[in-house]
Amino acid sequence: MKRATVADLAAEPFDILVVGGGIYGMMTAREAALRGLRVALVERADFGGATSHNSLKVMHGGVRYVQHFDLGRLRASARERAFWQAAAPQLVHPMESIIPLFGHGVRGPGAFAAAAALYTVASAGLRGPGYGGTGVVSARTARARLGDLAPAGLTGGGVWRDGQIKDVNRLHISVLRSAFEAGAMLSNHVEAVALIREGDAVTGARVRGVFTGDEGTVRAGVTVCCSGAATARLADGAIPGAARRFPGFARATNLVIDRPAEAAAKGIVSRGRSDAIVDRGGRMFFLTPWQGRTIIGTHESSVSDGTARDPVDIRHFLEEITEAAPALGLAERDIVWVHQGLIPADVDDGPNGVRRMTRGTLIDHAEADGVGGLISVVGVKYTTARLIAERVITRTGRQLDAPPADPEVSCRTSLPEVAPALVDTDSDRTLDARMRDAFENEMAVTLADAIIRRTGLAELGSLDVRASVLKDRVLRAAAKVQAWDDRRMAQERDTLDCALAEAAPVNGRHPGIVKK
């Protein structure tokens, strides 16, 4: 894949400009390109580097929507989960989950069995292969499967299957390659400084290269903003007052811990208040097996300054997990990577001051504000990114002279296979090859791009902010590919160390964690 420059983007107009390269922006660019539209995608940092990277890595099939009584979302989730597995079977596969059940009321086996039956009927024909088996197991079986995490007094276990993303970063590269091969122009580390409004229409955006400083104007018939928490600011700059239409945001935290992976995801019930309509007794956290490690999530907290990272949340999360499952014996030294990102949420109305939103935001500003050429999207769920992209691009047909083609094409088009990110770290030749591929074929720009999102070294705990022989070897491999001099190498190493310090423990203690 060839990364577009600011000059490339400014050379000629596009049908669609997508601002924001998270999973929603990537899938929107792919949808537009597959349907024959000229599309450009710009991302101010690295593709998928914010909330899309920082997730529990689960493709939800809609089971949780039974307790919200939202059958429309349930069916959409089951169908889209099946899409991901069919499109990228090497990266998305079924994973069993089990939770403890209590008593004989709404938290008991009878209620869960009824919910499971409803889910099975509502998702019939949509789930895809490998996603059967939703139901109840006996208390004895539940205790055996939950092991040390089995709480006292359980009367059964609820089981189902969701999809798991083996490597979310490789999935992002696969989506980008699909868009690129269909004709999309892609550029990371290019910021949309402001939207351009001419009369009653948005006609594109002013963009700037984050590292080069190059500036240009990208013209487009429709601009689609998928920039997460920044979407409201961009829209408001072009349409004063538009920000009031957007949701608030909360900080979500998931922890990768150095514990052997189990066969299934296991639920533990905390004492924090649940935001479900059917309260199962507390907020449910999950320990999910992943790449030989375990991910625990998701903890949510309100934010006042819009920052995606706060080490204090890690301490609070650890305390809540320890209280709910003391048998884990979890400590800071067990954490190898911290995923934190901003998610749409209502604040002051749920556990920890947060109620996670179950519906995304899609605003066609031609209808909402009388200003054409702009559609804003704030997604709530990784799984349904393709579906929302389909709806967005279908809407653009009302504003473009040539409506986009077949809306079903993205469902039928598989994602291209990409090489695994994991490398033999004992081989300099293998490291050299991985760095060359990252920079020349996967649009890495910085060492942090290459290490954190083009390999699994950081996420799996192989690198940290301390002196590391492996880190030095990877830096030399990248420098060889990019022809960096000593000064640039020092800058890249410093930037990588800062990025790792935000997400990786140091000597068993995450920087900034405040002790009681």
mmCIF file of C-alpha atoms in Angstrom, residues 41-188:
data_model
loop_
_atom_site.group_PDB
_atom_site.id
_atom_site.type_symbol
_atom_site.label_atom_id
_atom_site.label_comp_id
_atom_site.label_asym_id
_atom_site.label_seq_id
_atom_site.Cartn_x
_atom_site.Cartn_y
_atom_site.Cartn_z
ATOM 1 C CA LEU A 41 -9.147 8.821 4.078
ATOM 2 C CA VAL A 42 -7.066 10.984 6.417
ATOM 3 C CA GLU A 43 -6.059 10.206 10.002
ATOM 4 C CA ARG A 44 -4.185 12.662 12.236
ATOM 5 C CA ALA A 45 -2.268 9.924 14.081
ATOM 6 C CA ASP A 46 -1.885 6.281 13.037
ATOM 7 C CA PHE A 47 -4.686 4.215 11.554
ATOM 8 C CA GLY A 48 -6.683 2.506 14.281
ATOM 9 C CA GLY A 49 -4.356 3.912 16.911
ATOM 10 C CA ALA A 50 -6.951 5.237 19.347
ATOM 11 C CA THR A 51 -10.057 3.444 20.651
ATOM 12 C CA SER A 52 -10.094 0.903 17.796
ATOM 13 C CA HIS A 53 -6.724 -0.435 18.980
ATOM 14 C CA ASN A 54 -7.661 -0.194 22.645
ATOM 15 C CA SER A 55 -10.429 -2.744 22.939
ATOM 16 C CA LEU A 56 -11.361 -6.086 24.475
ATOM 17 C CA LYS A 57 -10.956 -7.575 20.972
ATOM 18 C CA VAL A 58 -14.407 -9.136 20.958
ATOM 19 C CA MET A 59 -16.922 -9.188 18.103
ATOM 20 C CA HIS A 60 -20.179 -9.103 20.034
ATOM 21 C CA GLY A 61 -23.054 -11.057 18.562
ATOM 22 C CA GLY A 62 -25.796 -9.201 20.408
ATOM 23 C CA VAL A 63 -26.441 -11.419 23.439
ATOM 24 C CA ARG A 64 -26.207 -8.416 25.754
ATOM 25 C CA TYR A 65 -29.049 -6.712 23.856
ATOM 26 C CA VAL A 66 -31.502 -9.291 25.190
ATOM 27 C CA GLN A 67 -31.232 -7.640 28.616
ATOM 28 C CA HIS A 68 -31.809 -4.260 26.964
ATOM 29 C CA PHE A 69 -34.776 -5.730 25.038
ATOM 30 C CA ASP A 70 -33.283 -4.387 21.798
ATOM 31 C CA LEU A 71 -33.937 -7.092 19.215
ATOM 32 C CA GLY A 72 -33.016 -4.872 16.264
ATOM 33 C CA ARG A 73 -29.499 -4.372 17.633
ATOM 34 C CA LEU A 74 -29.315 -8.041 18.494
ATOM 35 C CA ARG A 75 -30.006 -9.142 14.927
ATOM 36 C CA ALA A 76 -27.688 -6.562 13.405
ATOM 37 C CA SER A 77 -24.874 -7.614 15.730
ATOM 38 C CA ALA A 78 -25.293 -11.320 14.972
ATOM 39 C CA ARG A 79 -25.311 -10.650 11.236
ATOM 40 C CA GLU A 80 -22.258 -8.366 11.327
ATOM 41 C CA ARG A 81 -20.289 -10.747 13.526
ATOM 42 C CA ALA A 82 -20.902 -13.409 10.861
ATOM 43 C CA PHE A 83 -19.629 -10.966 8.222
ATOM 44 C CA TRP A 84 -16.326 -10.464 10.039
ATOM 45 C CA GLN A 85 -15.731 -14.158 10.465
ATOM 46 C CA ALA A 86 -16.564 -14.902 6.822
ATOM 47 C CA ALA A 87 -14.474 -11.970 5.558
ATOM 48 C CA ALA A 88 -11.416 -12.624 7.764
ATOM 49 C CA PRO A 89 -11.580 -16.190 9.139
ATOM 50 C CA GLN A 90 -7.852 -16.126 9.906
ATOM 51 C CA LEU A 91 -8.382 -13.189 12.291
ATOM 52 C CA VAL A 92 -11.889 -13.660 13.754
ATOM 53 C CA HIS A 93 -13.054 -16.909 15.331
ATOM 54 C CA PRO A 94 -15.697 -18.114 17.839
ATOM 55 C CA MET A 95 -14.902 -17.928 21.549
ATOM 56 C CA GLU A 96 -17.008 -19.399 24.325
ATOM 57 C CA SER A 97 -18.041 -17.275 27.302
ATOM 58 C CA ILE A 98 -19.463 -18.307 30.661
ATOM 59 C CA ILE A 99 -20.913 -16.306 33.533
ATOM 60 C CA PRO A 100 -22.132 -17.383 36.987
ATOM 61 C CA LEU A 101 -25.872 -17.398 37.674
ATOM 62 C CA PHE A 102 -27.467 -16.962 41.092
ATOM 63 C CA GLY A 103 -30.732 -17.904 42.744
ATOM 64 C CA HIS A 104 -33.915 -18.465 40.808
ATOM 65 C CA GLY A 105 -35.003 -14.935 39.864
ATOM 66 C CA VAL A 106 -33.730 -12.580 37.148
ATOM 67 C CA ARG A 107 -30.149 -13.564 37.982
ATOM 68 C CA GLY A 108 -30.832 -17.299 37.876
ATOM 69 C CA PRO A 109 -30.697 -20.156 35.358
ATOM 70 C CA GLY A 110 -34.366 -19.923 34.461
ATOM 71 C CA ALA A 111 -34.184 -16.298 33.392
ATOM 72 C CA PHE A 112 -30.973 -16.866 31.457
ATOM 73 C CA ALA A 113 -32.450 -19.909 29.726
ATOM 74 C CA ALA A 114 -35.386 -17.788 28.602
ATOM 75 C CA ALA A 115 -33.025 -15.057 27.369
ATOM 76 C CA ALA A 116 -30.911 -17.661 25.560
ATOM 77 C CA ALA A 117 -33.987 -19.097 23.865
ATOM 78 C CA LEU A 118 -35.040 -15.600 22.775
ATOM 79 C CA TYR A 119 -31.570 -14.899 21.427
ATOM 80 C CA THR A 120 -31.468 -18.202 19.555
ATOM 81 C CA VAL A 121 -34.808 -17.500 17.870
ATOM 82 C CA ALA A 122 -34.098 -13.815 17.172
ATOM 83 C CA SER A 123 -30.683 -14.517 15.624
ATOM 84 C CA ALA A 124 -31.746 -17.589 13.620
ATOM 85 C CA GLY A 125 -30.045 -17.665 10.215
ATOM 86 C CA LEU A 126 -27.769 -14.762 11.102
ATOM 87 C CA ARG A 127 -25.197 -16.114 13.551
ATOM 88 C CA GLY A 128 -22.804 -17.862 11.183
ATOM 89 C CA PRO A 129 -20.939 -21.146 11.794
ATOM 90 C CA GLY A 130 -19.636 -21.983 15.230
ATOM 91 C CA TYR A 131 -21.937 -19.710 17.234
ATOM 92 C CA GLY A 132 -24.474 -22.165 18.622
ATOM 93 C CA GLY A 133 -24.706 -23.456 22.156
ATOM 94 C CA THR A 134 -26.270 -20.487 23.956
ATOM 95 C CA GLY A 135 -27.906 -21.765 27.121
ATOM 96 C CA VAL A 136 -27.447 -22.886 30.715
ATOM 97 C CA VAL A 137 -25.114 -25.387 32.383
ATOM 98 C CA SER A 138 -25.507 -26.885 35.839
ATOM 99 C CA ALA A 139 -23.970 -25.421 38.971
ATOM 100 C CA ARG A 140 -21.461 -28.268 39.071
ATOM 101 C CA THR A 141 -20.378 -27.681 35.471
ATOM 102 C CA ALA A 142 -20.225 -23.929 36.016
ATOM 103 C CA ARG A 143 -17.970 -24.346 39.068
ATOM 104 C CA ALA A 144 -15.681 -26.652 37.097
ATOM 105 C CA ARG A 145 -15.392 -24.215 34.180
ATOM 106 C CA LEU A 146 -14.998 -21.089 36.303
ATOM 107 C CA GLY A 147 -12.481 -22.728 38.602
ATOM 108 C CA ASP A 148 -11.115 -20.371 41.263
ATOM 109 C CA LEU A 149 -13.360 -17.633 39.885
ATOM 110 C CA ALA A 150 -16.547 -19.536 40.787
ATOM 111 C CA PRO A 151 -18.351 -17.437 43.415
ATOM 112 C CA ALA A 152 -20.118 -18.934 46.399
ATOM 113 C CA GLY A 153 -23.815 -19.575 45.933
ATOM 114 C CA LEU A 154 -23.939 -19.904 42.165
ATOM 115 C CA THR A 155 -26.838 -22.002 40.916
ATOM 116 C CA GLY A 156 -25.714 -22.465 37.320
ATOM 117 C CA GLY A 157 -23.793 -20.927 34.454
ATOM 118 C CA GLY A 158 -24.817 -19.008 31.352
ATOM 119 C CA VAL A 159 -22.870 -19.878 28.201
ATOM 120 C CA TRP A 160 -22.721 -18.421 24.696
ATOM 121 C CA ARG A 161 -20.207 -17.707 21.958
ATOM 122 C CA ASP A 162 -18.918 -14.420 20.628
ATOM 123 C CA GLY A 163 -16.232 -13.670 18.087
ATOM 124 C CA GLN A 164 -12.693 -12.879 19.108
ATOM 125 C CA ILE A 165 -10.234 -10.800 17.113
ATOM 126 C CA LYS A 166 -6.920 -12.612 17.091
ATOM 127 C CA ASP A 167 -5.019 -9.456 16.158
ATOM 128 C CA VAL A 168 -6.934 -6.199 15.819
ATOM 129 C CA ASN A 169 -3.959 -4.404 14.258
ATOM 130 C CA ARG A 170 -3.672 -6.955 11.449
ATOM 131 C CA LEU A 171 -7.421 -6.692 10.910
ATOM 132 C CA HIS A 172 -6.989 -2.947 10.439
ATOM 133 C CA ILE A 173 -4.248 -3.506 7.862
ATOM 134 C CA SER A 174 -6.517 -5.969 6.060
ATOM 135 C CA VAL A 175 -9.379 -3.434 5.959
ATOM 136 C CA LEU A 176 -7.035 -0.709 4.710
ATOM 137 C CA ARG A 177 -5.649 -2.991 2.025
ATOM 138 C CA SER A 178 -9.195 -3.818 0.904
ATOM 139 C CA ALA A 179 -9.975 -0.092 0.575
ATOM 140 C CA PHE A 180 -6.659 0.622 -1.161
ATOM 141 C CA GLU A 181 -7.096 -2.178 -3.691
ATOM 142 C CA ALA A 182 -10.550 -0.794 -4.500
ATOM 143 C CA GLY A 183 -9.017 2.616 -5.272
ATOM 144 C CA ALA A 184 -9.081 4.580 -1.993
ATOM 145 C CA MET A 185 -6.310 7.056 -1.215
ATOM 146 C CA LEU A 186 -5.098 6.677 2.367
ATOM 147 C CA SER A 187 -2.969 8.926 4.536
ATOM 148 C CA ASN A 188 -2.130 8.701 8.222
#
